[in-house]
XYZ file of C-alpha atoms in Angstrom:
686
model
C -50.819 34.504 -70.873
C -52.369 34.188 -73.989
C -54.268 37.136 -75.605
C -57.718 36.980 -76.715
C -59.365 39.153 -78.906
C -62.608 38.897 -80.990
C -64.796 41.678 -82.961
C -68.366 41.186 -84.164
C -69.742 44.277 -86.287
C -73.942 43.631 -86.446
C -75.315 45.741 -89.376
C -72.380 47.982 -89.016
C -70.658 48.014 -92.606
C -66.853 47.305 -92.287
C -64.577 46.386 -95.063
C -62.672 43.416 -94.193
C -59.375 45.418 -94.288
C -60.903 47.542 -91.430
C -61.783 44.154 -89.839
C -58.580 43.152 -90.005
C -57.101 46.300 -88.722
C -59.349 46.096 -85.701
C -58.236 42.533 -84.725
C -54.560 43.408 -85.166
C -54.831 46.610 -83.018
C -56.715 44.338 -80.440
C -53.787 42.068 -80.246
C -51.313 44.710 -79.889
C -52.799 45.881 -77.145
C -52.313 42.335 -75.710
C -48.794 42.146 -76.669
C -47.628 42.797 -73.248
C -49.098 39.647 -71.800
C -46.532 37.648 -73.346
C -46.663 35.551 -76.406
C -44.716 33.762 -79.111
C -47.116 33.336 -82.198
C -50.457 34.820 -83.175
C -53.382 34.068 -85.205
C -56.791 35.293 -86.858
C -59.820 33.826 -88.208
C -62.207 35.765 -90.585
C -64.975 35.028 -93.044
C -64.184 34.158 -96.729
C -64.457 34.404 -99.569
C -61.036 33.246 -100.866
C -60.260 34.833 -103.926
C -59.737 31.091 -105.852
C -62.742 29.580 -104.305
C -65.642 28.164 -106.886
C -67.609 27.064 -104.083
C -70.996 28.657 -104.316
C -71.556 28.531 -100.556
C -68.151 30.479 -100.375
C -69.286 33.331 -97.853
C -69.567 30.956 -95.371
C -66.077 29.592 -95.184
C -63.574 30.553 -92.900
C -59.999 31.844 -93.386
C -57.287 31.105 -90.749
C -53.802 33.151 -90.848
C -51.408 32.178 -88.254
C -47.681 33.247 -87.593
C -44.793 32.207 -85.338
C -43.515 35.623 -84.027
C -44.664 38.863 -83.325
C -48.040 40.773 -84.297
C -46.100 42.493 -86.925
C -45.324 39.452 -88.766
C -48.713 38.125 -88.668
C -49.660 41.516 -89.942
C -47.324 41.107 -92.861
C -48.684 37.437 -93.627
C -52.006 38.828 -94.032
C -51.316 41.237 -96.586
C -48.720 39.423 -98.443
C -50.994 36.387 -98.923
C -53.533 37.983 -100.495
C -55.976 35.331 -99.650
C -58.972 37.375 -99.387
C -61.118 40.542 -100.727
C -59.562 43.156 -98.784
C -62.211 45.854 -100.115
C -65.372 43.637 -99.693
C -67.945 45.361 -97.220
C -69.347 43.269 -94.590
C -72.516 44.420 -92.504
C -72.324 41.682 -90.332
C -69.034 39.721 -89.521
C -67.407 37.944 -86.686
C -63.571 37.764 -86.430
C -61.267 36.024 -84.027
C -57.607 36.964 -82.976
C -55.277 35.236 -80.466
C -51.837 35.671 -79.093
C -50.564 32.163 -78.083
C -47.992 31.567 -75.183
C -46.428 28.405 -75.455
C -47.626 25.574 -72.664
C -48.262 22.417 -74.851
C -46.179 22.105 -78.037
C -43.564 24.476 -79.334
C -44.280 27.752 -80.640
C -45.076 27.635 -84.442
C -47.695 28.392 -86.617
C -49.437 25.109 -86.517
C -49.681 25.139 -82.784
C -50.948 28.690 -82.570
C -54.453 29.658 -82.352
C -57.502 29.789 -83.774
C -57.499 26.160 -83.673
C -60.013 24.575 -86.226
C -62.620 21.134 -86.121
C -61.289 19.888 -89.578
C -59.866 21.035 -92.743
C -63.097 22.814 -93.805
C -62.702 24.935 -90.703
C -66.336 24.297 -89.871
C -65.578 25.552 -86.158
C -62.870 27.663 -84.967
C -61.970 28.388 -81.161
C -59.418 30.579 -79.362
C -58.254 29.554 -75.778
C -56.774 30.937 -72.918
C -55.750 28.617 -70.211
C -54.978 24.607 -70.001
C -57.372 21.844 -70.655
C -56.167 19.102 -67.987
C -58.004 16.253 -69.407
C -57.293 16.855 -72.965
C -55.336 13.482 -73.468
C -58.584 11.438 -72.372
C -60.552 13.638 -74.613
C -58.186 13.464 -77.619
C -57.768 9.566 -77.556
C -61.479 9.343 -77.274
C -62.029 11.457 -80.482
C -59.320 9.764 -82.312
C -61.241 6.474 -82.091
C -64.128 8.380 -83.708
C -61.884 9.107 -86.765
C -60.915 12.753 -85.910
C -57.274 13.702 -86.795
C -55.210 16.135 -84.827
C -52.593 18.237 -86.405
C -51.154 20.308 -83.601
C -49.465 19.265 -80.074
C -51.780 21.472 -78.196
C -54.354 20.840 -75.552
C -56.723 23.189 -77.197
C -57.079 21.357 -80.245
C -59.690 18.862 -78.531
C -62.205 21.731 -78.160
C -62.853 22.581 -81.826
C -62.840 18.567 -82.486
C -65.144 18.047 -79.660
C -67.603 20.362 -80.570
C -67.858 18.931 -84.269
C -68.203 15.473 -82.783
C -71.247 17.198 -80.707
C -72.435 19.078 -83.681
C -72.199 15.773 -85.757
C -74.252 13.746 -83.448
C -77.027 16.571 -82.433
C -80.458 15.305 -82.383
C -82.300 17.950 -84.909
C -81.159 20.864 -86.825
C -82.882 23.300 -84.084
C -79.822 22.900 -81.828
C -78.288 26.364 -81.118
C -74.718 27.278 -81.052
C -74.773 27.875 -77.521
C -76.117 24.550 -76.605
C -73.315 22.792 -78.203
C -70.958 25.043 -76.357
C -72.882 24.236 -73.182
C -72.328 20.364 -73.762
C -68.583 20.911 -74.798
C -67.536 22.753 -71.688
C -69.339 20.147 -69.378
C -66.617 17.620 -70.903
C -63.723 19.880 -70.077
C -61.614 20.000 -66.953
C -58.923 22.941 -66.070
C -59.058 26.536 -66.829
C -60.476 28.332 -69.991
C -61.685 31.115 -71.612
C -63.065 30.321 -75.066
C -64.529 32.220 -77.831
C -66.331 29.948 -80.752
C -66.853 30.701 -84.372
C -68.660 28.439 -87.042
C -69.759 28.551 -90.598
C -72.846 26.865 -89.613
C -73.866 29.786 -87.608
C -72.705 32.924 -89.659
C -72.652 36.075 -87.635
C -73.037 34.567 -84.385
C -70.528 34.410 -81.610
C -70.303 32.362 -78.400
C -67.962 32.705 -75.606
C -67.466 30.943 -72.402
C -64.939 30.941 -69.106
C -63.855 28.882 -66.076
C -60.811 30.286 -64.141
C -59.597 32.370 -66.964
C -60.480 36.374 -67.611
C -62.873 37.056 -70.319
C -65.135 40.303 -70.961
C -67.365 41.687 -73.512
C -67.309 45.362 -74.595
C -70.541 46.770 -76.149
C -70.601 49.830 -78.454
C -73.850 51.306 -80.343
C -74.789 54.707 -81.616
C -78.132 54.176 -79.964
C -78.634 53.891 -76.006
C -78.558 50.441 -74.865
C -82.194 49.354 -73.816
C -80.877 47.804 -70.226
C -77.398 47.855 -68.562
C -78.511 44.687 -66.520
C -78.419 41.460 -68.792
C -80.555 38.557 -66.764
C -79.138 35.341 -66.856
C -80.886 32.536 -68.562
C -81.044 28.804 -66.816
C -81.206 25.426 -68.174
C -83.767 25.053 -65.567
C -85.419 21.755 -66.733
C -85.870 18.572 -64.560
C -83.799 15.549 -65.265
C -86.486 13.813 -66.659
C -87.504 16.043 -69.475
C -86.158 15.223 -72.871
C -83.101 16.681 -74.364
C -84.849 18.803 -77.123
C -87.217 20.517 -74.232
C -83.874 21.326 -72.528
C -82.429 22.825 -75.791
C -85.275 25.246 -76.079
C -84.357 27.044 -72.965
C -81.426 28.310 -74.638
C -82.314 28.975 -77.932
C -81.911 32.862 -78.813
C -85.228 33.009 -80.591
C -87.105 31.911 -77.304
C -89.059 33.810 -75.136
C -86.411 33.907 -72.594
C -84.362 35.841 -75.281
C -82.648 38.987 -73.849
C -83.011 41.863 -76.347
C -80.195 44.138 -75.451
C -80.371 45.411 -78.913
C -83.819 46.271 -80.006
C -85.056 46.239 -83.491
C -82.091 44.821 -85.241
C -80.289 48.109 -84.577
C -76.459 48.368 -85.417
C -74.297 47.436 -82.510
C -70.522 46.192 -82.252
C -69.187 43.629 -79.664
C -65.853 43.172 -78.593
C -64.409 40.029 -76.785
C -61.096 40.343 -74.899
C -58.955 38.648 -72.282
C -57.989 42.156 -71.026
C -59.967 45.661 -70.734
C -56.998 47.231 -72.440
C -57.915 45.929 -75.999
C -61.485 47.284 -75.494
C -61.151 50.710 -74.154
C -60.138 52.456 -77.555
C -63.616 51.121 -78.770
C -66.231 51.423 -76.152
C -65.967 51.922 -72.183
C -69.130 49.780 -71.567
C -68.229 46.124 -70.556
C -69.667 42.992 -69.146
C -67.619 40.811 -67.210
C -68.106 37.080 -67.411
C -68.544 34.694 -64.313
C -67.226 31.276 -64.514
C -69.519 28.892 -66.325
C -71.106 31.608 -68.087
C -72.009 31.157 -71.708
C -72.486 34.621 -73.644
C -74.076 34.343 -77.132
C -74.647 36.838 -79.781
C -77.161 36.116 -82.293
C -78.799 38.576 -84.464
C -77.186 41.421 -82.518
C -78.537 40.128 -79.319
C -76.326 39.398 -76.353
C -77.826 36.561 -73.856
C -76.089 34.957 -70.969
C -76.633 31.527 -70.256
C -75.850 28.824 -67.644
C -76.486 25.143 -67.150
C -77.470 25.301 -63.210
C -78.541 27.711 -61.054
C -76.832 27.699 -57.244
C -77.458 29.529 -54.106
C -76.070 32.847 -53.841
C -75.397 33.121 -57.822
C -76.166 36.849 -59.252
C -79.382 36.479 -61.540
C -77.921 39.463 -63.792
C -74.668 40.420 -65.349
C -74.227 44.557 -65.284
C -72.882 46.464 -68.066
C -70.007 48.479 -66.177
C -68.531 51.664 -67.535
C -64.439 51.543 -67.288
C -62.629 53.838 -65.420
C -59.539 53.648 -67.553
C -58.349 56.331 -70.566
C -56.622 55.228 -73.606
C -53.671 57.675 -72.952
C -52.850 55.619 -69.762
C -51.972 52.489 -71.841
C -49.697 54.317 -74.147
C -46.107 54.890 -74.053
C -45.857 58.597 -74.290
C -42.359 59.855 -74.623
C -40.833 56.714 -73.151
C -38.700 54.129 -74.484
C -40.937 51.318 -73.070
C -43.953 50.802 -70.855
C -41.966 49.561 -67.957
C -39.744 52.745 -67.889
C -42.956 54.866 -67.940
C -44.445 52.813 -64.895
C -41.340 53.181 -63.080
C -41.469 57.280 -63.595
C -45.169 57.145 -62.677
C -44.340 56.039 -59.000
C -44.740 59.736 -57.604
C -48.250 59.686 -58.974
C -49.229 56.090 -58.314
C -48.673 56.031 -54.655
C -50.521 59.462 -54.387
C -53.431 57.612 -56.064
C -53.194 54.859 -53.937
C -53.516 57.003 -50.799
C -55.828 59.687 -52.263
C -59.253 59.527 -49.824
C -57.825 57.130 -47.743
C -55.383 58.762 -45.773
C -56.582 62.392 -44.006
C -53.079 63.978 -43.239
C -54.887 66.759 -41.230
C -56.525 64.482 -38.734
C -53.730 61.172 -39.332
C -56.786 58.864 -39.971
C -56.704 56.309 -42.361
C -59.817 54.434 -43.918
C -59.927 51.709 -46.459
C -63.435 51.927 -47.394
C -63.413 48.113 -48.774
C -62.508 46.885 -45.192
C -64.138 49.135 -42.785
C -67.247 46.968 -42.394
C -64.970 43.676 -41.859
C -62.670 45.619 -39.681
C -64.086 44.369 -36.174
C -64.083 40.786 -37.668
C -60.485 41.178 -38.488
C -59.427 42.498 -35.605
C -60.900 39.394 -33.749
C -59.076 36.964 -35.813
C -56.248 34.664 -34.573
C -53.839 35.323 -37.265
C -52.991 36.924 -40.758
C -52.080 34.814 -43.854
C -50.640 36.663 -46.768
C -50.702 35.060 -50.221
C -49.351 35.782 -53.268
C -46.784 34.819 -56.172
C -43.699 36.689 -57.577
C -43.767 40.432 -56.877
C -46.918 40.449 -54.957
C -45.282 37.755 -52.633
C -42.599 40.280 -52.107
C -44.612 42.951 -51.172
C -46.093 40.886 -48.380
C -42.742 39.903 -47.335
C -41.810 43.758 -47.300
C -44.685 44.596 -45.144
C -44.699 41.700 -42.743
C -42.766 43.088 -40.094
C -44.610 46.195 -39.693
C -48.011 44.468 -39.705
C -46.829 42.264 -36.839
C -46.022 45.627 -34.914
C -48.980 47.334 -35.654
C -51.721 44.470 -35.284
C -49.997 42.250 -32.976
C -50.816 39.566 -34.656
C -48.700 36.358 -36.415
C -48.587 37.253 -39.996
C -47.779 34.077 -42.165
C -46.488 35.137 -45.792
C -46.974 32.389 -48.200
C -46.408 31.595 -52.116
C -49.784 30.559 -53.343
C -48.513 27.367 -55.248
C -46.393 26.188 -52.026
C -49.577 27.050 -50.059
C -51.877 24.870 -51.898
C -49.327 21.978 -52.453
C -48.754 21.586 -48.363
C -52.620 21.526 -47.982
C -51.733 24.208 -45.269
C -54.232 24.187 -42.286
C -56.536 27.322 -42.245
C -59.304 27.927 -39.715
C -62.164 30.003 -39.480
C -60.807 32.690 -37.494
C -57.957 33.043 -39.635
C -57.923 36.170 -42.053
C -56.395 35.813 -45.738
C -55.109 38.248 -47.723
C -54.868 37.567 -51.571
C -52.410 39.941 -53.469
C -52.279 40.185 -57.187
C -51.861 42.733 -59.482
C -54.170 41.374 -62.315
C -56.694 39.675 -60.011
C -56.432 36.610 -62.369
C -53.273 34.893 -61.080
C -54.224 31.012 -61.100
C -52.453 29.969 -58.101
C -53.657 32.909 -56.055
C -57.206 32.321 -57.219
C -56.938 28.577 -56.241
C -55.501 29.318 -52.718
C -58.423 31.816 -52.263
C -61.075 28.996 -53.085
C -59.144 26.888 -50.587
C -59.401 29.456 -47.749
C -63.178 30.067 -48.704
C -64.114 26.261 -48.289
C -62.474 26.363 -44.725
C -64.490 29.471 -43.766
C -61.541 32.243 -43.395
C -62.213 35.618 -44.121
C -60.803 36.501 -47.451
C -59.401 39.835 -48.573
C -58.276 40.902 -52.003
C -55.555 43.352 -52.825
C -55.634 43.976 -56.491
C -55.052 46.473 -59.235
C -57.992 45.378 -61.522
C -61.366 46.263 -60.982
C -64.006 43.354 -61.834
C -61.163 40.736 -61.445
C -61.900 37.251 -60.153
C -60.181 37.982 -57.132
C -62.251 41.353 -56.753
C -65.175 39.445 -57.182
C -64.893 36.321 -54.969
C -63.027 37.856 -51.866
C -65.045 38.861 -49.035
C -63.791 42.455 -49.043
C -60.781 44.137 -50.358
C -58.449 47.226 -51.489
C -58.111 48.303 -54.778
C -54.652 49.803 -55.107
C -55.491 52.243 -57.729
C -52.026 52.318 -59.377
C -53.243 52.806 -63.049
C -52.802 50.076 -65.844
C -49.561 48.400 -65.706
C -48.426 46.967 -69.235
C -44.803 46.222 -68.715
C -44.546 42.546 -67.664
C -42.004 43.151 -64.976
C -44.013 45.073 -62.201
C -42.841 48.212 -60.822
C -45.772 50.613 -59.808
C -48.051 47.803 -58.803
C -45.551 46.605 -56.240
C -45.004 50.241 -54.364
C -48.846 50.667 -54.626
C -49.171 46.910 -52.771
C -46.699 48.031 -50.508
C -48.304 51.031 -49.628
C -52.065 49.648 -49.292
C -50.507 47.206 -46.844
C -49.051 49.900 -44.893
C -52.395 51.579 -44.583
C -54.076 48.614 -43.522
C -51.338 48.484 -40.683
C -52.223 51.801 -39.611
C -56.241 51.263 -39.732
C -55.972 48.185 -37.867
C -53.848 50.102 -35.183
C -55.815 53.604 -34.654
C -57.107 52.676 -31.276
C -53.890 51.564 -29.788
C -52.427 54.364 -27.603
C -49.283 52.526 -27.366
C -48.691 52.993 -31.159
C -49.929 56.610 -31.533
C -46.143 57.898 -32.095
C -45.355 55.149 -34.473
C -48.310 55.732 -36.318
C -47.772 59.362 -36.575
C -44.161 59.059 -37.894
C -45.306 56.399 -40.549
C -48.051 58.669 -41.854
C -45.850 61.837 -41.993
C -43.598 59.286 -43.696
C -46.080 58.863 -46.633
C -46.856 62.480 -46.984
C -43.219 62.956 -47.904
C -43.286 59.746 -49.922
C -43.984 61.095 -53.177
C -41.648 63.918 -53.380
C -38.672 61.465 -52.019
C -39.553 58.985 -55.158
C -39.140 62.191 -57.616
C -35.331 62.611 -55.828
C -34.610 58.984 -56.474
C -35.569 59.329 -60.263
C -33.533 62.078 -60.632
C -30.481 59.624 -59.884
C -31.438 57.851 -63.292
C -28.281 58.841 -65.122
C -26.253 57.686 -62.440
C -27.616 54.497 -62.202
C -27.441 53.987 -66.159
C -23.632 54.763 -65.682
C -23.432 51.679 -63.094
C -25.585 49.697 -65.320
C -22.982 50.416 -67.945
C -20.065 48.979 -66.000
C -22.528 45.586 -65.093
C -24.517 44.647 -68.161
C -21.798 42.234 -69.521
C -21.771 40.244 -66.117
C -23.335 36.867 -65.935
C -24.195 37.267 -62.275
C -25.083 39.638 -59.513
C -26.160 39.660 -55.984
C -28.256 41.747 -54.073
C -27.921 41.952 -50.384
C -29.727 43.301 -47.334
C -31.595 42.473 -43.965
C -34.532 43.480 -42.252
C -36.995 45.823 -43.969
C -34.898 45.855 -47.068
C -34.852 42.208 -47.366
C -37.924 42.270 -49.565
C -36.028 44.865 -51.689
C -33.291 42.153 -52.458
C -35.504 39.840 -53.444
C -37.573 42.186 -55.736
C -34.731 43.514 -57.045
C -33.288 40.035 -57.945
C -36.411 39.103 -59.693
C -36.511 42.258 -61.825
C -33.022 41.802 -63.128
C -33.791 38.134 -63.642
C -37.160 38.761 -65.377
C -35.866 41.408 -68.009
C -32.337 40.938 -68.148
C -31.774 37.187 -68.221
C -28.699 37.521 -65.740
C -28.400 35.183 -62.720
C -29.472 37.139 -59.673
C -30.057 36.402 -56.289
C -31.504 38.274 -53.355
C -29.242 37.423 -50.060
C -30.382 37.944 -46.291
C -27.104 39.601 -45.123
C -27.483 37.475 -41.845
C -27.173 34.223 -44.070
C -23.875 35.511 -45.608
C -21.520 33.186 -43.406
C -24.001 30.358 -43.959
C -22.997 29.396 -47.629
C -23.413 32.889 -49.945
C -19.903 34.322 -48.774
C -18.124 31.461 -50.850
C -19.443 33.222 -53.793
C -17.784 36.730 -53.231
C -14.646 37.759 -54.880
C -13.289 40.734 -57.148
C -15.276 39.316 -59.848
C -18.668 38.990 -58.121
C -20.895 42.028 -58.568
C -22.437 42.815 -55.188
C -25.487 45.438 -54.520
C -25.698 45.959 -50.855
C -28.559 47.969 -49.184
C -27.457 49.476 -45.902
C -29.809 52.090 -44.548
C -29.909 53.557 -41.254
C -32.277 51.551 -39.433
C -32.240 48.836 -36.426
C -30.285 46.590 -39.152
C -27.579 49.172 -39.608
C -24.688 47.961 -37.532
C -25.361 44.275 -38.653
C -25.296 45.301 -42.258
C -22.124 47.346 -41.687
C -20.549 43.865 -40.450
C -21.599 42.160 -44.048
C -20.125 44.946 -45.946
C -16.885 44.278 -44.057
C -17.185 40.618 -44.618
C -17.563 41.403 -48.511
C -14.707 43.856 -48.354
C -12.284 41.467 -46.508
C -12.869 38.868 -49.674
C -11.769 41.784 -52.131
C -15.475 42.128 -52.939
C -16.336 45.441 -54.576
C -19.695 46.450 -53.124
C -22.174 48.813 -54.943
C -24.157 50.261 -51.981
C -27.547 51.797 -51.631
C -27.264 53.953 -48.572
C -28.701 57.243 -46.976
C -27.508 60.765 -48.266
C -23.938 61.706 -46.760
C -23.274 58.537 -44.936
C -19.674 58.512 -44.860
C -19.418 55.599 -42.682
C -20.754 53.197 -45.120
C -19.257 55.380 -48.198
C -15.726 54.928 -47.619
C -15.969 50.922 -48.086
C -18.004 51.087 -51.239
C -16.836 50.786 -54.757
C -20.052 52.639 -55.757
C -22.640 54.402 -54.081
C -26.143 55.430 -54.647
C -27.557 57.946 -51.824
C -31.359 57.757 -51.237
C -33.476 60.144 -49.195
C -34.048 58.816 -45.557
C -37.488 58.176 -44.416
C -39.344 55.769 -41.871
C -37.671 52.429 -41.473
C -40.588 50.486 -42.856
C -40.914 52.754 -45.919
C -37.465 52.912 -47.031
C -38.212 49.770 -48.966
C -40.162 51.869 -51.538
C -37.354 54.143 -51.776
C -34.528 51.336 -52.245
C -36.341 49.208 -54.749
C -36.431 51.774 -57.447
C -32.881 52.172 -58.242
C -33.142 48.415 -58.674
C -36.228 48.525 -61.010
C -34.104 51.505 -62.989
C -31.048 49.081 -63.164
C -32.564 46.345 -64.285
C -34.169 48.511 -67.166
C -30.918 49.956 -68.058
C -28.982 46.519 -67.982
C -31.747 45.087 -70.258
C -31.612 47.770 -72.776
C -27.950 47.735 -72.834
C -28.007 43.846 -73.296
C -30.416 44.411 -76.382
C -33.507 42.882 -74.775
C -37.292 43.848 -75.352
C -37.982 45.180 -71.845
C -41.758 44.781 -71.843
C -41.981 41.497 -73.295
C -39.284 39.163 -71.956
C -39.025 35.593 -73.102
C -40.775 33.237 -71.569
C -42.947 35.438 -69.299
C -46.468 36.469 -69.221
C -48.178 39.467 -67.548
C -50.899 37.441 -66.124
C -50.230 34.299 -65.112
C -53.782 32.352 -65.421
C -52.614 28.909 -65.368
C -50.972 26.764 -62.769
């Protein structure tokens, strides 16, 4: 979704041009999240201003389209002195993914409180009560210029500021009062000409983290949380004093006014090139920087709240978020899968002793084994990973396994019980619907398990236990290596659950041996890239494409069809071959491209029957099959021969040709593979 990046340099001289470059580079790192416009806010002076207080003016530059277009706008306009050196400065930058109002410069962020830009804000999320707030503010004389929900926030903070009880009210207090009026999800970063050199950020339901860089060692890596702990009877001024940065409660994370830089971002990928020291904000935290000092505030203290926020070290390398020699991040991530599945298994499977230990789950294993059912919850690709492994989990755990789309799960108010175990699968760990489903299940006392790719994410922090899939950063919007790593992680969970089942030992051994061979088999599949590209060359002008299979390969059909939809904009449908006669067969003729997945597994004969039905209607199927399967190949228009593995792992090998197919189709159709239209990498709104 929207990308937030902000940079505060305290006692670190930077020219305005260097500040622009840092902000733009941060936005470029966030491009993969999906967006349609971008903007920045920096301090003046404007070259033409005659205002004696011009150093406090805020300059906004916003542009529809790509970050490159914004960068050109910055240097074309010649609005500000690029060479002026600023010892302390706070700049905001944002990429917008349209929700309320069309993509335009006016609707893009930062949004402002008034024509003097007294307060500006950048926002990721959706404010659900913005209409009521907007109607109220209009009655107070505030004029709105955009169609967005975000614009109520700077107008509201201006209203709170204009009606403050005295001049000692701090910036963080204003923000505290504002967020108490907001409903919905948000990550917010505020800047104001009334509080020069200060930054305030807050979040609820949308991710936000703060990077810290200093040449000096930080005096502490544990920042205590300050609470507005006054009683209801105390007056407002007394309450405010608890939040004042110069009070005795202030946290000197930066002693003696030493030089320090802070980076605010919705994603670690924008920060890693500057620092690996980060602080993850929790819901309703208010982080304030004043005089180079970072402090964390909360309105109320609740039981179980962590009294400190730890500054953590990011385990990420800049090289991991670079394309290298590949045309696109998606292509790079497809070809990283031999390594990413190894990283998922590393330290967890011992192939010598045939044991599997998932460290994040071992303390809860007895409780999981006693449960009445497993509920797997996800969206999109993560949902497909659950579908792909459901059959094996039912076999190895001998428990009923429900697979649920998070949004539908919530819409139905699905019954959940204390003896259920609920899995929440999300690459980013911030998917809004999945996160809402997690909170729904926690409220009902179920044990919650997270399967994510992002350390420190909301799902990681809020679940009782979990598995980090270790796939490495995934930049392409269309998920590839995260899917196969989620798949492997869930298989490993099934193996761990069945370790003491004597009747399942032969099956377990077969699967563990299959996992051992998997990386080499993935390399063999990737070597078919040129053949897949040639097939894509025949298909790219088609308007529709059907993907058909059953059993363990049905999830592959769903995932392959989703990839084709996401980045090629072709209509594509994953069809369960067993349902062919119940409707989809009507679509089959010589003009309809059909991809069929027919592997030597328990559904082999049934899939051959479906193949006969397709060919009898003049269909020309492109078949993914096992090597040297002459029985299937004789009826195929084209074949893609894959190495054979254990039936439950075949979906990992069969999805890769479809990932490659979708990539080549998108390139041939002239589309941006990494940033498909209308889509975002991390869906942080419902």
